[in-house]
Amino acid sequence: MRLPKPAPGTVVPARLAGAVTVVLLAALTPLPVATPAGATPSTATCGSDPAGYSGTVPSPESFLGFPLGAGQQRVVTNTEIRDYLGAVDKASDRVVTGTMGTSVLGQSLPYAVVSSRRQAERGTLDEIAEEIRDLRDPRRTKAGEARRIAAGRPAIVWIAGNVHGGETSGADAALKTLYELAAGLSCAVRQRNDNLITVILPTQNPDGRDALRRQNEFGFDLNRDWFARTQPETDSKLELLRRFPPQVFIDAHEMGGRQYFFPPNADPIHHEIADAPVDWINRIGAANKAGFGYNGACTDTVTTECYFNYDTYDLFYMGYGDTVPATGFGAAGMTFEKGSGSAVQDRVQQQFNTQWSTLGWAAANKREVLNSYYRIWTDALAEGRAGALEPNEVVQPANEVQFPVPDIKIKSYFLLPGRQLADVRRLVERLRRMDVEVYEVEKPVKVPHARIFGGRTGTDVTVPAGAYWIPMAQPQKHWIQATLGEDPYAPFPYFYDVSSWSNPLLMGIDTLYTGDDVRPRAELVERIEGGRTGTAPRGGSYTYRLDSAGAAQLTFRLLGHGFAAVRDPDTELIRVPAAGVTPAVDRLARSLGVTLAPRTRPATGTAIDLPDVGLFRGAGISTTSGSYGEARYVLGRQWGLDLKPVTTADINDNTPAFTGRTTLLVPDGGNPTGGLTAAGQANLRNWIAAGHTYLGLRNEGTRMARAAGLTSTTERDKPDDYLVIGSHLRVDVDGDSPITRGRPAEDFEFNNDDPILSPSTTGVNVLTYPDDDTFWHNGYTVHAEILKGTSVVVDEPTGAGHAVLFAFNPLFRAYNESGLQLVANALLAPANSARVAGVGSARTAGVAPARTAAAAQPAPANLGGGWRPGRIQVAAGDLARTRSLVERYTGTATVAVVGDSAYLTIPNPDGLEFEEHPFLRNLINDLRAAGIPLRSVVG
């Protein structure tokens, strides 16, 4: 992101400008005579009466029985949304509707496309969309053609509501906007329809809407899922975005309170978001100020039904509904947030007002927007050829860049094929489905100066044939860097979410990048590779390597369909009988990137059993979010396992619901014992000793095991100024453990303020953080070095079974493929596989003294649940003022002073993320309003 230099005498940078120009005002009012500069004139007649409508199009009041916005008394249902879209489509020649996909529960995801009658004709609509797509590639669209498109074609604006199911007003307002555009006879409507294609997606989360729940049916926050596309609601939406690439994107939300947020955003803004979208965002903000109505801007005395900017909502993490449209599509991606404490009519009306103002600005400036849109991709090509990264900037006037983007050049990325090949291929496919060009290297190429993921460098590194090459000299340069980059380089320590999402690190695949000019002999990848490489005889077999999350998914799917899969006892090779490898199995293997190699010999080896997994839903576990839902999705939906619920009472009472399982998975949560009684803990130990497997994740999963006497690990205290905010760290791998089969000797895992585990003395420390100079991390951390030598995954034997404990959440958002493979290995490993030399008591059902001592230690305070606590850092001199404001909201905050900084930790026992927290946003607003400089904020 590069800020334009201000003109002489200008105080505020262009991207911070808030003045409403004549053009912006013109965009908000009917224009019966003149047409704004940059807008397309129309020959259709129009009027000045904003209340004039076509009588053939049903109004919301006539169709639903009540108005939308002013006078609205209840929320619209999913059925009413679908039916109303269909009715308007049938009645209006300005509207085309469709279904982009289905939700987890099979509900349709309908959308409407609105424009002028001529532009809404299907053939014309397809032509317009194709020409807007052409603007994204200056290599095939020359400047003169781009100017013609900008002059003669409309821009595309998206209005998407209800990504969080309980946040309903954006969807209702979108229906009101639909009616205005479909039936309105005013010049304001004509101007918008002549100059825009408006894509209206009322609800992105119908299952959550029905349940009045933020998350979808699997407990996923769909506003964190954008780059990974794990959920069907997100995946189908992105495909529709590729068809109709936006220049402006509204993501309509709700928050607590009775205020309204629209951009300009809070810092940080990701450096690879181009200048133009941020400029548009801020200018649209000025238009929204003019069109908001109600009580205008929030002040010390005006605190409800008012708007605010430059606060809370950043533009950084690449999983949001604003950052992905901005970075991946070059759009003005915007989050609009309305306070849920207001009456439904006010919530909907204010959402409509900002939607309507945004459309007005976009219509008035569509020619400028489309010309600048073309330049986004032209500039990206030039930056990619030069290997230039965009610099960090801040937009809030009081902030300064604390962490600049380093002075390095990146002209190419290489994904290496030596291991985790299926996951490498799936990353290639993820990139391709965002219009990134990826090439397969056909002949080895030498890279003179390479940077190797994990903070290392190399000279004259040979990239082998079969590697995948991603050159930066392509239009999607911004997206490539934003998702593949080894570090996101946060400019300012404000963290609404995580500070690392590097896709190669999440997948744990070997990756390097370089600023050298390299041009390997390579072929453009046209489809995902995998499946059968030849035909095995009927009595033969096929083999594949169990070295990736993709291969693990294939294995579970085959076992679930009754395949007699076997494993080579000395390698990670899986063998399956050739007779069962049907075309459907071949297609599944290809979709997962798994190569099936034919063999003439039959499938011989150690039989693999399908685990019978119980999913713990006892005390402390949220069943609507977090790793419980992630387990349902990954193990249940993706892997096809029949998960069975196990409650606290089932374990305490030793019921068949518990004892009949071969594996128990305990998700992350907030109860250190899971509610188990002493008898329940004994039942758990005896069940494991009988040859079963316990998998414990993060806080609750490891603490429940410790309380039951299953581990000698203890939790180490964290320094008062310690922070690890969703970062990746290098880990050392015990290669002899079956839990790590197929993983490298050094790997990377994700840490989001996870518990710090001392090494086990009664089990195998499967993954540990290095204790030497190979220790490495990315993202934002403070005092991460205290993790050195501590355990990340521990395998603890008890009798004939074992407990596998993860200090982190390996299922996090279902996009941590390296962690997913570890979970798969733990499920498939024999229950007595843990090797513990010299600890005989570990193989009995009794409790070893070291485990008794660990269990006797006081349980750590539940500060963060399945997420993390809030943390505010201020100058020590501002502590008294800060504490007085904090105490207005909570008496549970703890305070520590380290050096010249004070740290206030706000417990978050329910594991609520920033948006869900009952007061953290308001507290931060109060601190800023009081003039207290915030050195860092973590939500």
Tab-separated table of C-alpha atoms in Angstrom, residues 220-221 224-225 227-228 230-231 317 430 496-501 506 626-631 633-634 638 668 697-698 725-728 749-754 806 808-820 823 866-868 911 913:
chain	number	residue	atom	x	y	z
A	220	PHE	CA	-17.203	-21.782	11.567
A	221	ASP	CA	-16.985	-18.021	11.488
A	224	ARG	CA	-12.528	-15.864	8.745
A	225	ASP	CA	-12.831	-18.467	5.988
A	227	PHE	CA	-8.761	-17.453	1.740
A	228	ALA	CA	-9.133	-21.103	2.775
A	230	THR	CA	-13.281	-24.591	3.626
A	231	GLN	CA	-17.031	-24.016	3.947
A	317	TYR	CA	-6.199	-10.551	8.013
A	430	ARG	CA	-6.319	-22.863	-4.144
A	496	TYR	CA	-8.327	-8.135	15.873
A	497	ASP	CA	-7.455	-11.629	14.700
A	498	VAL	CA	-4.195	-13.521	13.997
A	499	SER	CA	-0.821	-12.267	12.781
A	500	SER	CA	0.111	-15.129	10.422
A	501	TRP	CA	-1.754	-17.084	7.775
A	506	LEU	CA	0.039	-23.672	7.464
A	626	GLY	CA	-14.234	-23.506	18.005
A	627	SER	CA	-12.534	-26.865	17.797
A	628	TYR	CA	-15.694	-28.849	18.554
A	629	GLY	CA	-17.215	-27.634	15.309
A	630	GLU	CA	-13.882	-27.942	13.537
A	631	ALA	CA	-13.732	-31.597	14.582
A	633	TYR	CA	-16.212	-30.649	9.940
A	634	VAL	CA	-12.741	-32.164	9.490
A	638	GLN	CA	-14.160	-34.270	5.245
A	668	ASP	CA	-10.425	-26.963	23.399
A	697	LEU	CA	-6.473	-30.253	22.199
A	698	ARG	CA	-5.002	-27.055	23.639
A	725	ILE	CA	-0.690	-13.595	18.419
A	726	GLY	CA	-1.503	-16.345	15.962
A	727	SER	CA	2.072	-16.868	14.768
A	728	HIS	CA	4.016	-19.712	13.194
A	749	GLU	CA	3.087	-25.126	13.754
A	750	PHE	CA	0.639	-22.383	14.646
A	751	ASN	CA	0.492	-20.817	18.119
A	752	ASN	CA	-2.266	-18.475	19.289
A	753	ASP	CA	-1.361	-17.775	22.914
A	754	ASP	CA	-1.379	-21.513	23.559
A	806	PHE	CA	-1.567	-30.978	21.529
A	808	PHE	CA	-2.112	-25.960	20.064
A	809	ASN	CA	-5.340	-26.497	18.150
A	810	PRO	CA	-4.360	-28.611	15.116
A	811	LEU	CA	-7.889	-28.275	13.693
A	812	PHE	CA	-7.813	-24.453	13.744
A	813	ARG	CA	-10.238	-23.219	11.078
A	814	ALA	CA	-9.583	-26.475	9.167
A	815	TYR	CA	-6.774	-24.742	7.272
A	816	ASN	CA	-3.804	-25.938	9.346
A	817	GLU	CA	-2.985	-28.933	7.139
A	818	SER	CA	0.225	-29.865	8.939
A	819	GLY	CA	-1.752	-30.140	12.175
A	820	LEU	CA	-4.503	-32.109	10.451
A	823	VAL	CA	-4.318	-35.721	14.112
A	866	GLY	CA	-10.855	-21.435	23.121
A	867	TRP	CA	-9.439	-18.107	21.945
A	868	ARG	CA	-7.283	-15.758	24.074
A	911	GLY	CA	-13.255	-17.668	24.335
A	913	GLU	CA	-13.407	-13.285	19.554
